Amino acid sequence: MRDRWSSRTIFILAAVGSAVGLGNVWRFPYLTYKFGGGAFLIPFLIALMVLGTPLLILEFALGQKLQKGAIHAFQHVHHRLGGIGFLAITASFIVVVYYAAILAWALVYFVKSFTFNLPWVGDAEGYFFGNVLQLTDSISQIGGVNWWLFLALGVVWLAIYYCVRKGVDSIGKSLKILVPLPLVLLGVLLIRGLTLEGSLTGIYYYIRPDFNALLSTDLWLAAASHVFFTLSIGFGIMIAYASYNDKKQDITENSYITSISDAAISLFAGFVVFAIVGYMAHSTASTVADVATAGPGLAFVVFPQALSMMPLPWLFSILFFLTLLTLGLDSAFSMVEGIIVVLGDFFKATHKKLAMIVCGSAFVLGIIFTTRAGLYFLDIVDHFLSHFGLVLVGLFECIAIGWIYGPEKLRTYINSVSDWHLGAWWDYVIKYFMPAVLIILLVVQMYHEFTVPYEGYPIWALEVGWLVVIIPLVIAIGMALHGSKTSVKCCKK
Ligand code: PFF
């Protein structure tokens, strides 16, 4: 008998917990700021509604109907298509390996915040690169393992293992803390942020609409690719999570609740980030544009510096890094669970044993990111995977359902269990619109890649990035040529 979520609420918490993560705090606000402030919301919401949510509906429907993880689900669609699931879970595995490394940095900062004199006061940048990462000058100098990061990574993996060890039971329990807690913490940080001088200037920069930006294709492409990452689609996770639902769950409602919550939390996080960035610009007499940044630079340089300039710096540092840790942990373990569900479809081992194998091997692989050149590797792997890996999986998913399985067939099932019925528009989106957009996205990104090699890294390093995408792709093609003996039957009780 397949495991089940204890309630629908827990399933929704799991999906929202996966979707809401570091991407909401350090990517969305920056994209909004960079691409025309309030105007970015238009492409973002459109991409969310016409790309993200329809694909989320597809993944929820597939997992729930077939009661399988990603590989078996696609093998059911066609016995040669298991490779799509394989691509999805390799993407998950690789992302979680470096996502956990980022959580390890957050853990180091969290621990270091328990002091009245924060160690990064005055030089947050030097502290991050020099003390925490001990970054070497180039990717060619590996520089050995940084043992503090190694230790922190071990603790993060123990926490992830602890959350997933008993499957839906332990996941359900951790979600009751990991979903609401960061929201409360963000609320506290927002109130603190709004009461600081300069915060309103920051917020003004964040939301001021520049409608001219809507004419840029880059803006639309950025919105489309962000929607994939932020909703955790193309990773096989939402398929795995939905496979723990009984087959009568309302799919459309669950999908809209998940995507709207994710968008709302992104927006909310943007206010927090820009209130504090505005304060920092004010205190250092610089402009918001000089201070605003995305990714690790925001969370580990700009924010620590801003926090260190506030009254009670240690308290707000503790709260901020706890927010990052709690936001990221449920996203991280969702990737692990997506892989465990697939392994469980193939092997009879207990959930605990599979969890141990996945967490143990991801930890060992993650050691590369704890070396003194770890940040470079992380940057390259993240770049190639988020630009090519996910888009490819999304494209294959749409082709598999749109052209082989038949979107009407899946829609009939979705409508039979959902209050809100999907119209035939969904079939067109899956069959034509989404593949067209994703192909354009791929071609444009490929063009960028070959005309401006990413960040001037040496060729061998970029080749490593390409291999991260190409090796799983070759394996998936091999699976397609070989095919499995029979297609997987649906829905064994
Ligand atoms: N959606 C998460 C975020 O926005 O941070 C990241 C993520 C989690 C991506 C899980 C993929 C995934 F499978």
Short mmCIF file of C-alpha atoms and ligand atoms in Angstrom, two decimals:
data_model
loop_
_atom_site.label_atom_id
_atom_site.label_comp_id
_atom_site.label_asym_id
_atom_site.label_seq_id
_atom_site.Cartn_x
_atom_site.Cartn_y
_atom_site.Cartn_z
CA MET A 1 0.00 0.00 0.00
CA ARG A 2 1.41 3.37 -1.04
CA ASP A 3 2.09 5.96 1.65
CA ARG A 4 -0.43 8.82 1.90
CA TRP A 5 -0.23 12.41 3.13
CA SER A 6 -2.14 12.63 6.38
CA SER A 7 -4.35 15.39 4.92
CA ARG A 8 -4.80 17.60 1.91
CA THR A 9 -3.39 20.53 3.87
CA ILE A 10 -0.14 18.67 4.41
CA PHE A 11 0.13 17.97 0.69
CA ILE A 12 -0.36 21.65 -0.06
CA LEU A 13 2.18 22.59 2.61
CA ALA A 14 4.62 20.15 1.01
CA ALA A 15 4.13 21.61 -2.46
CA VAL A 16 4.31 25.20 -1.20
CA GLY A 17 7.30 24.31 0.99
CA SER A 18 9.13 23.00 -2.05
CA ALA A 19 8.23 25.94 -4.24
CA VAL A 20 9.03 28.64 -1.72
CA GLY A 21 12.77 28.69 -1.17
CA LEU A 22 15.89 30.71 -1.71
CA GLY A 23 14.64 31.60 -5.20
CA ASN A 24 11.81 33.66 -3.70
CA VAL A 25 14.11 35.71 -1.54
CA TRP A 26 17.20 36.20 -3.61
CA ARG A 27 16.04 35.87 -7.19
CA PHE A 28 12.52 37.19 -7.57
CA PRO A 29 13.03 40.59 -5.89
CA TYR A 30 16.16 41.21 -7.92
CA LEU A 31 14.56 40.23 -11.22
CA THR A 32 11.67 42.54 -10.43
CA TYR A 33 13.99 45.40 -9.68
CA LYS A 34 16.19 44.72 -12.73
CA PHE A 35 13.37 44.35 -15.21
CA GLY A 36 11.26 47.43 -14.71
CA GLY A 37 10.04 47.13 -11.11
CA GLY A 38 6.27 46.76 -10.84
CA ALA A 39 6.10 46.18 -14.59
CA PHE A 40 7.91 42.84 -14.17
CA LEU A 41 4.85 41.57 -12.35
CA ILE A 42 2.96 41.52 -15.61
CA PRO A 43 5.20 39.00 -17.45
CA PHE A 44 5.76 37.14 -14.20
CA LEU A 45 2.06 36.67 -13.51
CA ILE A 46 1.36 35.85 -17.16
CA ALA A 47 4.17 33.28 -17.21
CA LEU A 48 2.88 31.91 -13.92
CA MET A 49 -0.62 31.49 -15.31
CA VAL A 50 0.09 30.32 -18.85
CA LEU A 51 3.30 28.35 -18.36
CA GLY A 52 3.95 27.53 -14.73
CA THR A 53 0.53 26.59 -13.47
CA PRO A 54 -0.49 24.49 -16.52
CA LEU A 55 2.74 22.52 -16.17
CA LEU A 56 2.21 22.20 -12.44
CA ILE A 57 -1.27 20.83 -13.17
CA LEU A 58 0.34 18.36 -15.57
CA GLU A 59 2.86 17.17 -12.97
CA PHE A 60 0.27 16.92 -10.19
CA ALA A 61 -2.09 15.03 -12.50
CA LEU A 62 0.55 12.62 -13.72
CA GLY A 63 1.78 11.71 -10.24
CA GLN A 64 -1.69 11.45 -8.76
CA LYS A 65 -3.23 9.47 -11.59
CA LEU A 66 -0.38 7.02 -12.04
CA GLN A 67 0.70 6.84 -8.39
CA LYS A 68 4.32 6.67 -9.47
CA GLY A 69 7.55 8.65 -9.36
CA ALA A 70 8.86 10.44 -12.43
CA ILE A 71 10.56 7.56 -14.31
CA HIS A 72 7.70 5.05 -14.03
CA ALA A 73 5.16 7.76 -14.76
CA PHE A 74 6.78 8.57 -18.10
CA GLN A 75 7.36 4.90 -18.82
CA HIS A 76 3.64 4.51 -18.47
CA VAL A 77 3.13 7.22 -21.07
CA HIS A 78 5.43 5.30 -23.39
CA HIS A 79 7.91 2.57 -22.63
CA ARG A 80 10.70 4.57 -24.28
CA LEU A 81 10.10 7.76 -22.30
CA GLY A 82 11.39 6.82 -18.84
CA GLY A 83 14.43 8.97 -19.63
CA ILE A 84 12.39 12.13 -19.11
CA GLY A 85 11.88 11.12 -15.50
CA PHE A 86 15.54 10.21 -15.29
CA LEU A 87 16.52 13.70 -16.48
CA ALA A 88 14.18 15.26 -13.96
CA ILE A 89 15.57 13.37 -11.00
CA THR A 90 19.19 13.89 -12.02
CA ALA A 91 18.43 17.61 -12.17
CA SER A 92 16.98 17.32 -8.67
CA PHE A 93 19.99 15.43 -7.42
CA ILE A 94 22.48 17.92 -8.79
CA VAL A 95 20.51 20.93 -7.58
CA VAL A 96 20.12 19.53 -4.07
CA VAL A 97 23.84 18.83 -3.87
CA TYR A 98 24.65 22.52 -4.30
CA TYR A 99 21.47 23.85 -2.64
CA ALA A 100 22.63 22.04 0.52
CA ALA A 101 26.05 23.69 0.19
CA ILE A 102 24.33 27.10 0.21
CA LEU A 103 22.38 26.08 3.30
CA ALA A 104 25.72 25.16 4.85
CA TRP A 105 26.92 28.76 4.34
CA ALA A 106 23.71 30.00 5.92
CA LEU A 107 24.31 27.67 8.86
CA VAL A 108 27.81 29.06 9.36
CA TYR A 109 26.40 32.60 9.43
CA PHE A 110 23.59 31.54 11.71
CA VAL A 111 26.05 30.11 14.24
CA LYS A 112 28.36 33.11 13.93
CA SER A 113 25.44 35.45 14.65
CA PHE A 114 25.33 34.34 18.28
CA THR A 115 27.68 37.06 19.42
CA PHE A 116 27.32 40.72 20.33
CA ASN A 117 30.03 41.70 17.85
CA LEU A 118 29.20 40.25 14.48
CA PRO A 119 32.47 39.14 12.86
CA TRP A 120 31.67 40.70 9.48
CA VAL A 121 31.13 44.25 10.74
CA GLY A 122 32.82 46.70 8.38
CA ASP A 123 33.80 44.18 5.72
CA ALA A 124 30.97 41.80 4.87
CA GLU A 125 32.43 41.05 1.46
CA GLY A 126 35.89 40.21 2.74
CA TYR A 127 34.32 38.08 5.45
CA PHE A 128 32.23 36.04 3.02
CA PHE A 129 34.87 35.42 0.38
CA GLY A 130 37.94 35.44 2.61
CA ASN A 131 36.81 33.89 5.89
CA VAL A 132 33.77 31.77 5.17
CA LEU A 133 34.53 30.50 1.66
CA GLN A 134 38.28 31.16 1.71
CA LEU A 135 37.86 31.48 -2.01
CA THR A 136 40.89 30.88 -4.24
CA ASP A 137 41.74 33.21 -7.12
CA SER A 138 40.46 30.96 -9.86
CA ILE A 139 38.60 27.73 -10.44
CA SER A 140 41.85 26.06 -11.45
CA GLN A 141 43.11 26.34 -7.85
CA ILE A 142 40.96 23.94 -5.86
CA GLY A 143 42.68 24.81 -2.60
CA GLY A 144 41.58 21.78 -0.56
CA VAL A 145 38.51 21.26 1.61
CA ASN A 146 37.38 24.00 3.96
CA TRP A 147 36.65 21.90 7.05
CA TRP A 148 34.16 24.30 8.65
CA LEU A 149 32.01 24.21 5.54
CA PHE A 150 32.43 20.47 5.39
CA LEU A 151 31.17 20.18 8.95
CA ALA A 152 28.26 22.53 8.26
CA LEU A 153 27.36 20.54 5.15
CA GLY A 154 27.32 17.38 7.26
CA VAL A 155 24.88 19.02 9.71
CA VAL A 156 22.63 20.19 6.86
CA TRP A 157 22.52 16.67 5.44
CA LEU A 158 21.70 15.22 8.84
CA ALA A 159 18.79 17.69 9.06
CA ILE A 160 17.57 16.78 5.57
CA TYR A 161 17.85 13.09 6.39
CA TYR A 162 15.96 13.62 9.63
CA CYS A 163 13.08 15.28 7.76
CA VAL A 164 12.74 12.64 5.03
CA ARG A 165 13.68 9.47 6.89
CA LYS A 166 10.10 8.30 7.46
CA GLY A 167 8.65 9.66 4.24
CA VAL A 168 5.27 11.36 4.45
CA ASP A 169 5.16 11.08 8.25
CA SER A 170 8.39 12.84 9.07
CA ILE A 171 7.99 15.25 6.15
CA GLY A 172 4.49 16.19 7.30
CA LYS A 173 5.71 16.91 10.83
CA SER A 174 8.61 19.08 9.71
CA LEU A 175 6.41 21.05 7.32
CA LYS A 176 4.21 22.24 10.14
CA ILE A 177 7.23 24.24 11.31
CA LEU A 178 9.19 24.84 8.12
CA VAL A 179 6.39 26.50 6.15
CA PRO A 180 4.92 28.98 8.66
CA LEU A 181 8.10 29.84 10.57
CA PRO A 182 9.96 31.63 7.74
CA LEU A 183 6.78 33.59 6.96
CA VAL A 184 6.56 34.83 10.51
CA LEU A 185 10.27 35.65 10.45
CA LEU A 186 9.90 37.53 7.17
CA GLY A 187 7.03 39.47 8.77
CA VAL A 188 9.26 40.45 11.70
CA LEU A 189 12.04 41.48 9.31
CA LEU A 190 9.57 43.52 7.27
CA ILE A 191 8.33 45.45 10.28
CA ARG A 192 11.91 46.07 11.37
CA GLY A 193 12.84 47.04 7.80
CA LEU A 194 9.98 49.49 7.38
CA THR A 195 10.90 51.33 10.53
CA LEU A 196 14.43 52.04 9.24
CA GLU A 197 15.37 55.19 7.44
CA GLY A 198 15.61 54.85 3.66
CA SER A 199 13.41 51.76 3.51
CA LEU A 200 10.69 53.50 1.52
CA THR A 201 13.19 54.58 -1.12
CA GLY A 202 14.19 50.93 -1.49
CA ILE A 203 10.58 49.86 -1.82
CA TYR A 204 9.92 52.62 -4.30
CA TYR A 205 12.75 51.27 -6.50
CA TYR A 206 11.38 47.79 -6.18
CA ILE A 207 7.85 48.53 -7.32
CA ARG A 208 8.09 51.66 -9.47
CA PRO A 209 6.75 50.48 -12.83
CA ASP A 210 8.75 51.07 -15.98
CA PHE A 211 6.37 49.93 -18.67
CA ASN A 212 8.96 50.42 -21.42
CA ALA A 213 10.73 47.38 -20.05
CA LEU A 214 7.81 45.28 -21.28
CA LEU A 215 9.20 45.66 -24.79
CA SER A 216 12.37 43.74 -23.95
CA THR A 217 12.38 40.05 -24.89
CA ASP A 218 14.95 39.37 -22.17
CA LEU A 219 12.36 40.36 -19.60
CA TRP A 220 9.82 37.85 -20.91
CA LEU A 221 12.41 35.10 -21.11
CA ALA A 222 13.65 35.84 -17.60
CA ALA A 223 10.08 35.64 -16.29
CA ALA A 224 9.48 32.33 -18.07
CA SER A 225 12.62 30.64 -16.81
CA HIS A 226 12.17 31.98 -13.28
CA VAL A 227 8.70 30.48 -13.10
CA PHE A 228 10.13 26.98 -13.61
CA PHE A 229 12.65 27.26 -10.85
CA THR A 230 10.37 28.95 -8.38
CA LEU A 231 7.56 26.42 -8.80
CA SER A 232 10.01 23.49 -8.60
CA ILE A 233 8.77 22.11 -11.90
CA GLY A 234 10.85 19.99 -14.24
CA PHE A 235 12.39 18.17 -11.25
CA GLY A 236 9.99 15.29 -10.80
CA ILE A 237 9.21 16.52 -7.30
CA MET A 238 5.65 17.59 -7.85
CA ILE A 239 5.02 14.24 -9.59
CA ALA A 240 6.44 12.40 -6.57
CA TYR A 241 4.54 14.48 -4.02
CA ALA A 242 1.25 14.08 -5.91
CA SER A 243 1.78 10.32 -6.10
CA TYR A 244 1.14 10.25 -2.33
CA ASN A 245 -2.35 11.72 -2.87
CA ASP A 246 -5.35 9.54 -3.30
CA LYS A 247 -6.68 9.67 -6.81
CA LYS A 248 -9.68 11.83 -5.93
CA GLN A 249 -7.82 15.00 -4.88
CA ASP A 250 -8.81 18.24 -6.56
CA ILE A 251 -5.92 18.92 -8.94
CA THR A 252 -6.66 22.35 -10.39
CA GLU A 253 -7.39 23.90 -7.02
CA ASN A 254 -4.22 22.43 -5.49
CA SER A 255 -2.17 23.76 -8.38
CA TYR A 256 -3.56 27.29 -8.19
CA ILE A 257 -3.20 27.39 -4.42
CA THR A 258 0.45 26.36 -4.78
CA SER A 259 1.37 28.78 -7.53
CA ILE A 260 -0.52 31.76 -6.10
CA SER A 261 1.00 31.21 -2.64
CA ASP A 262 4.45 31.01 -4.17
CA ALA A 263 3.93 34.25 -6.09
CA ALA A 264 2.48 36.03 -3.06
CA ILE A 265 5.40 35.00 -0.86
CA SER A 266 7.87 36.16 -3.54
CA LEU A 267 6.22 39.56 -3.63
CA PHE A 268 6.22 39.78 0.13
CA ALA A 269 9.90 38.78 0.31
CA GLY A 270 10.64 41.56 -2.17
CA PHE A 271 9.31 44.16 0.26
CA VAL A 272 11.53 42.80 3.01
CA VAL A 273 14.61 42.71 0.79
CA PHE A 274 14.15 46.19 -0.63
CA ALA A 275 13.21 47.82 2.67
CA ILE A 276 16.54 46.63 4.04
CA VAL A 277 18.50 47.34 0.85
CA GLY A 278 17.01 50.86 0.91
CA TYR A 279 18.17 51.34 4.48
CA MET A 280 21.63 50.14 3.55
CA ALA A 281 21.81 52.51 0.56
CA HIS A 282 20.73 55.35 2.82
CA SER A 283 23.29 54.53 5.52
CA THR A 284 26.18 54.20 3.10
CA ALA A 285 25.07 57.22 1.05
CA SER A 286 24.87 55.10 -2.11
CA THR A 287 21.99 54.43 -4.47
CA VAL A 288 19.67 51.45 -4.34
CA ALA A 289 21.00 50.46 -7.78
CA ASP A 290 24.53 50.21 -6.38
CA VAL A 291 23.49 48.04 -3.51
CA ALA A 292 20.86 45.80 -5.11
CA THR A 293 22.12 42.41 -6.20
CA ALA A 294 20.91 38.83 -6.46
CA GLY A 295 22.05 35.39 -5.38
CA PRO A 296 24.75 34.76 -2.81
CA GLY A 297 25.86 38.41 -3.04
CA LEU A 298 22.51 39.52 -1.62
CA ALA A 299 22.16 36.95 1.14
CA PHE A 300 25.77 36.71 2.26
CA VAL A 301 27.20 40.18 1.58
CA VAL A 302 24.55 42.90 1.29
CA PHE A 303 22.20 41.57 3.93
CA PRO A 304 24.85 40.74 6.54
CA GLN A 305 26.29 44.21 6.11
CA ALA A 306 22.87 45.86 6.39
CA LEU A 307 22.02 43.74 9.44
CA SER A 308 25.28 44.64 11.10
CA MET A 309 24.38 48.33 10.83
CA MET A 310 21.02 47.95 12.60
CA PRO A 311 20.36 48.19 16.30
CA LEU A 312 20.53 44.67 17.81
CA PRO A 313 22.46 43.34 14.82
CA TRP A 314 22.97 39.85 16.25
CA LEU A 315 19.26 39.35 16.83
CA PHE A 316 18.29 40.28 13.28
CA SER A 317 21.14 38.22 11.86
CA ILE A 318 19.93 35.20 13.75
CA LEU A 319 16.40 35.80 12.46
CA PHE A 320 17.53 36.34 8.87
CA PHE A 321 19.71 33.25 8.63
CA LEU A 322 17.08 31.18 10.36
CA THR A 323 14.67 32.41 7.67
CA LEU A 324 17.03 31.25 4.93
CA LEU A 325 17.58 27.89 6.60
CA THR A 326 13.90 27.20 7.16
CA LEU A 327 12.96 28.42 3.67
CA GLY A 328 15.59 26.23 2.07
CA LEU A 329 15.29 23.05 4.08
CA ASP A 330 11.86 22.00 2.80
CA SER A 331 12.88 22.84 -0.77
CA ALA A 332 16.00 20.72 -0.31
CA PHE A 333 14.23 17.72 1.11
CA SER A 334 11.56 17.84 -1.58
CA MET A 335 14.29 17.13 -4.12
CA VAL A 336 15.55 14.22 -2.04
CA GLU A 337 12.04 12.82 -1.67
CA GLY A 338 11.47 13.05 -5.44
CA ILE A 339 14.49 10.79 -5.93
CA ILE A 340 13.52 8.40 -3.14
CA VAL A 341 10.06 7.91 -4.67
CA VAL A 342 11.66 6.92 -7.98
CA LEU A 343 14.12 4.55 -6.30
CA GLY A 344 11.25 3.08 -4.30
CA ASP A 345 9.47 2.27 -7.57
CA PHE A 346 12.49 0.18 -8.60
CA PHE A 347 13.84 -1.30 -5.38
CA LYS A 348 12.20 -2.96 -2.41
CA ALA A 349 14.44 -1.25 0.18
CA THR A 350 12.88 0.62 3.12
CA HIS A 351 12.32 4.36 2.89
CA LYS A 352 14.95 4.90 5.59
CA LYS A 353 17.59 2.99 3.70
CA LEU A 354 16.87 4.84 0.46
CA ALA A 355 16.98 8.15 2.32
CA MET A 356 20.34 7.21 3.78
CA ILE A 357 21.73 6.30 0.37
CA VAL A 358 20.50 9.48 -1.34
CA CYS A 359 21.56 11.82 1.50
CA GLY A 360 24.91 10.03 1.97
CA SER A 361 25.85 10.14 -1.71
CA ALA A 362 24.69 13.74 -2.13
CA PHE A 363 26.80 14.72 0.88
CA VAL A 364 29.88 13.02 -0.57
CA LEU A 365 29.36 14.66 -3.95
CA GLY A 366 28.77 18.01 -2.27
CA ILE A 367 32.31 17.98 -0.84
CA ILE A 368 33.43 19.60 -4.10
CA PHE A 369 31.41 22.67 -3.08
CA THR A 370 33.18 22.84 0.29
CA THR A 371 36.57 23.23 -1.36
CA ARG A 372 38.08 26.69 -1.60
CA ALA A 373 37.03 26.81 -5.27
CA GLY A 374 33.54 25.56 -4.38
CA LEU A 375 31.75 28.79 -5.24
CA TYR A 376 33.04 28.68 -8.82
CA PHE A 377 31.82 25.13 -9.32
CA LEU A 378 28.50 26.00 -7.76
CA ASP A 379 28.07 28.96 -10.03
CA ILE A 380 28.80 26.95 -13.18
CA VAL A 381 26.63 23.98 -12.31
CA ASP A 382 23.75 26.26 -11.29
CA HIS A 383 24.06 28.26 -14.49
CA PHE A 384 23.93 25.29 -16.85
CA LEU A 385 21.30 23.43 -14.98
CA SER A 386 18.90 26.29 -14.51
CA HIS A 387 19.35 27.55 -18.06
CA PHE A 388 19.20 24.27 -19.92
CA GLY A 389 18.35 21.30 -17.70
CA LEU A 390 14.96 22.38 -16.43
CA VAL A 391 13.81 23.88 -19.68
CA LEU A 392 14.68 20.64 -21.47
CA VAL A 393 12.73 18.56 -18.98
CA GLY A 394 9.72 20.89 -19.25
CA LEU A 395 9.88 20.68 -23.03
CA PHE A 396 10.03 16.87 -23.03
CA GLU A 397 7.18 16.67 -20.51
CA CYS A 398 4.97 18.78 -22.78
CA ILE A 399 5.88 16.76 -25.85
CA ALA A 400 5.25 13.47 -24.04
CA ILE A 401 1.82 14.50 -22.79
CA GLY A 402 0.89 16.83 -25.66
CA TRP A 403 1.83 14.57 -28.50
CA ILE A 404 2.00 11.01 -27.20
CA TYR A 405 -0.27 10.55 -24.20
CA GLY A 406 -2.84 13.09 -25.32
CA PRO A 407 -3.64 16.17 -23.23
CA GLU A 408 -7.41 15.58 -23.53
CA LYS A 409 -7.01 12.20 -21.84
CA LEU A 410 -5.18 13.72 -18.88
CA ARG A 411 -7.59 16.66 -18.79
CA THR A 412 -10.56 14.33 -18.65
CA TYR A 413 -9.07 12.78 -15.52
CA ILE A 414 -8.22 16.20 -14.04
CA ASN A 415 -11.77 17.44 -14.61
CA SER A 416 -13.27 14.29 -13.17
CA VAL A 417 -11.67 15.04 -9.79
CA SER A 418 -11.55 18.86 -9.77
CA ASP A 419 -14.27 21.37 -8.97
CA TRP A 420 -12.86 23.88 -11.36
CA HIS A 421 -12.84 22.39 -14.84
CA LEU A 422 -10.01 23.03 -17.27
CA GLY A 423 -11.05 24.09 -20.73
CA ALA A 424 -9.54 22.95 -24.00
CA TRP A 425 -7.09 25.89 -23.74
CA TRP A 426 -4.97 23.71 -21.51
CA ASP A 427 -4.48 21.15 -24.28
CA TYR A 428 -3.26 23.88 -26.62
CA VAL A 429 -0.92 25.29 -24.04
CA ILE A 430 0.66 21.89 -23.39
CA LYS A 431 0.75 20.81 -27.01
CA TYR A 432 1.77 23.95 -28.88
CA PHE A 433 2.30 27.05 -26.82
CA MET A 434 4.59 25.75 -24.12
CA PRO A 435 6.88 23.76 -26.44
CA ALA A 436 7.17 26.82 -28.69
CA VAL A 437 8.10 29.12 -25.80
CA LEU A 438 10.54 26.61 -24.35
CA ILE A 439 12.25 26.05 -27.69
CA ILE A 440 12.67 29.81 -28.13
CA LEU A 441 14.06 30.00 -24.61
CA LEU A 442 16.56 27.23 -25.32
CA VAL A 443 17.69 28.71 -28.61
CA VAL A 444 18.17 32.19 -27.15
CA GLN A 445 20.07 30.83 -24.17
CA MET A 446 22.22 28.63 -26.40
CA TYR A 447 22.99 31.67 -28.54
CA HIS A 448 24.02 33.67 -25.47
CA GLU A 449 26.18 30.80 -24.29
CA PHE A 450 28.17 30.56 -27.49
CA THR A 451 28.51 34.27 -28.11
CA VAL A 452 29.47 35.28 -24.55
CA PRO A 453 31.04 32.34 -22.65
CA TYR A 454 29.67 32.41 -19.13
CA GLU A 455 31.58 34.73 -16.77
CA GLY A 456 34.88 34.19 -18.62
CA TYR A 457 35.57 30.83 -16.97
CA PRO A 458 38.25 28.61 -18.61
CA ILE A 459 36.99 26.32 -21.34
CA TRP A 460 37.47 23.15 -19.29
CA ALA A 461 35.24 24.54 -16.54
CA LEU A 462 32.47 25.37 -18.99
CA GLU A 463 32.84 21.89 -20.43
CA VAL A 464 32.17 20.50 -16.97
CA GLY A 465 28.97 22.59 -16.98
CA TRP A 466 27.93 21.23 -20.34
CA LEU A 467 28.67 17.67 -19.22
CA VAL A 468 26.30 18.10 -16.29
CA VAL A 469 23.52 18.60 -18.85
CA ILE A 470 24.77 16.34 -21.64
CA ILE A 471 25.58 13.14 -19.71
CA PRO A 472 22.03 12.71 -18.30
CA LEU A 473 20.68 13.63 -21.71
CA VAL A 474 22.74 10.90 -23.41
CA ILE A 475 21.55 8.39 -20.80
CA ALA A 476 17.93 9.47 -21.41
CA ILE A 477 18.42 9.01 -25.14
CA GLY A 478 19.94 5.57 -24.44
CA MET A 479 16.83 4.71 -22.39
CA ALA A 480 14.66 5.84 -25.31
CA LEU A 481 16.55 3.69 -27.81
CA HIS A 482 16.55 0.68 -25.55
CA GLY A 483 13.03 1.14 -24.14
CA SER A 484 11.76 -0.84 -21.17
CA LYS A 485 10.32 -4.27 -21.89
CA THR A 486 6.78 -3.20 -21.29
CA SER A 487 5.16 0.04 -20.42
CA VAL A 488 4.41 0.41 -16.74
CA LYS A 489 0.83 -0.42 -15.92
CA CYS A 490 -1.15 2.26 -14.25
CA CYS A 491 -2.37 2.32 -10.72
CA LYS A 492 -1.72 -1.07 -9.09
CA LYS A 493 -3.48 -1.06 -5.78
N1 PFF B 1 11.60 26.40 -5.81
C1 PFF B 1 12.76 26.54 -4.98
C2 PFF B 1 13.13 27.99 -4.83
O1 PFF B 1 12.47 28.86 -5.43
O2 PFF B 1 14.10 28.26 -4.13
C3 PFF B 1 13.94 25.87 -5.51
C4 PFF B 1 13.73 24.47 -5.90
C5 PFF B 1 13.29 23.55 -4.98
C6 PFF B 1 13.96 24.13 -7.17
C7 PFF B 1 13.08 22.27 -5.34
C8 PFF B 1 13.74 22.84 -7.53
C9 PFF B 1 13.31 21.95 -6.62
F1 PFF B 1 13.14 20.74 -7.00
#
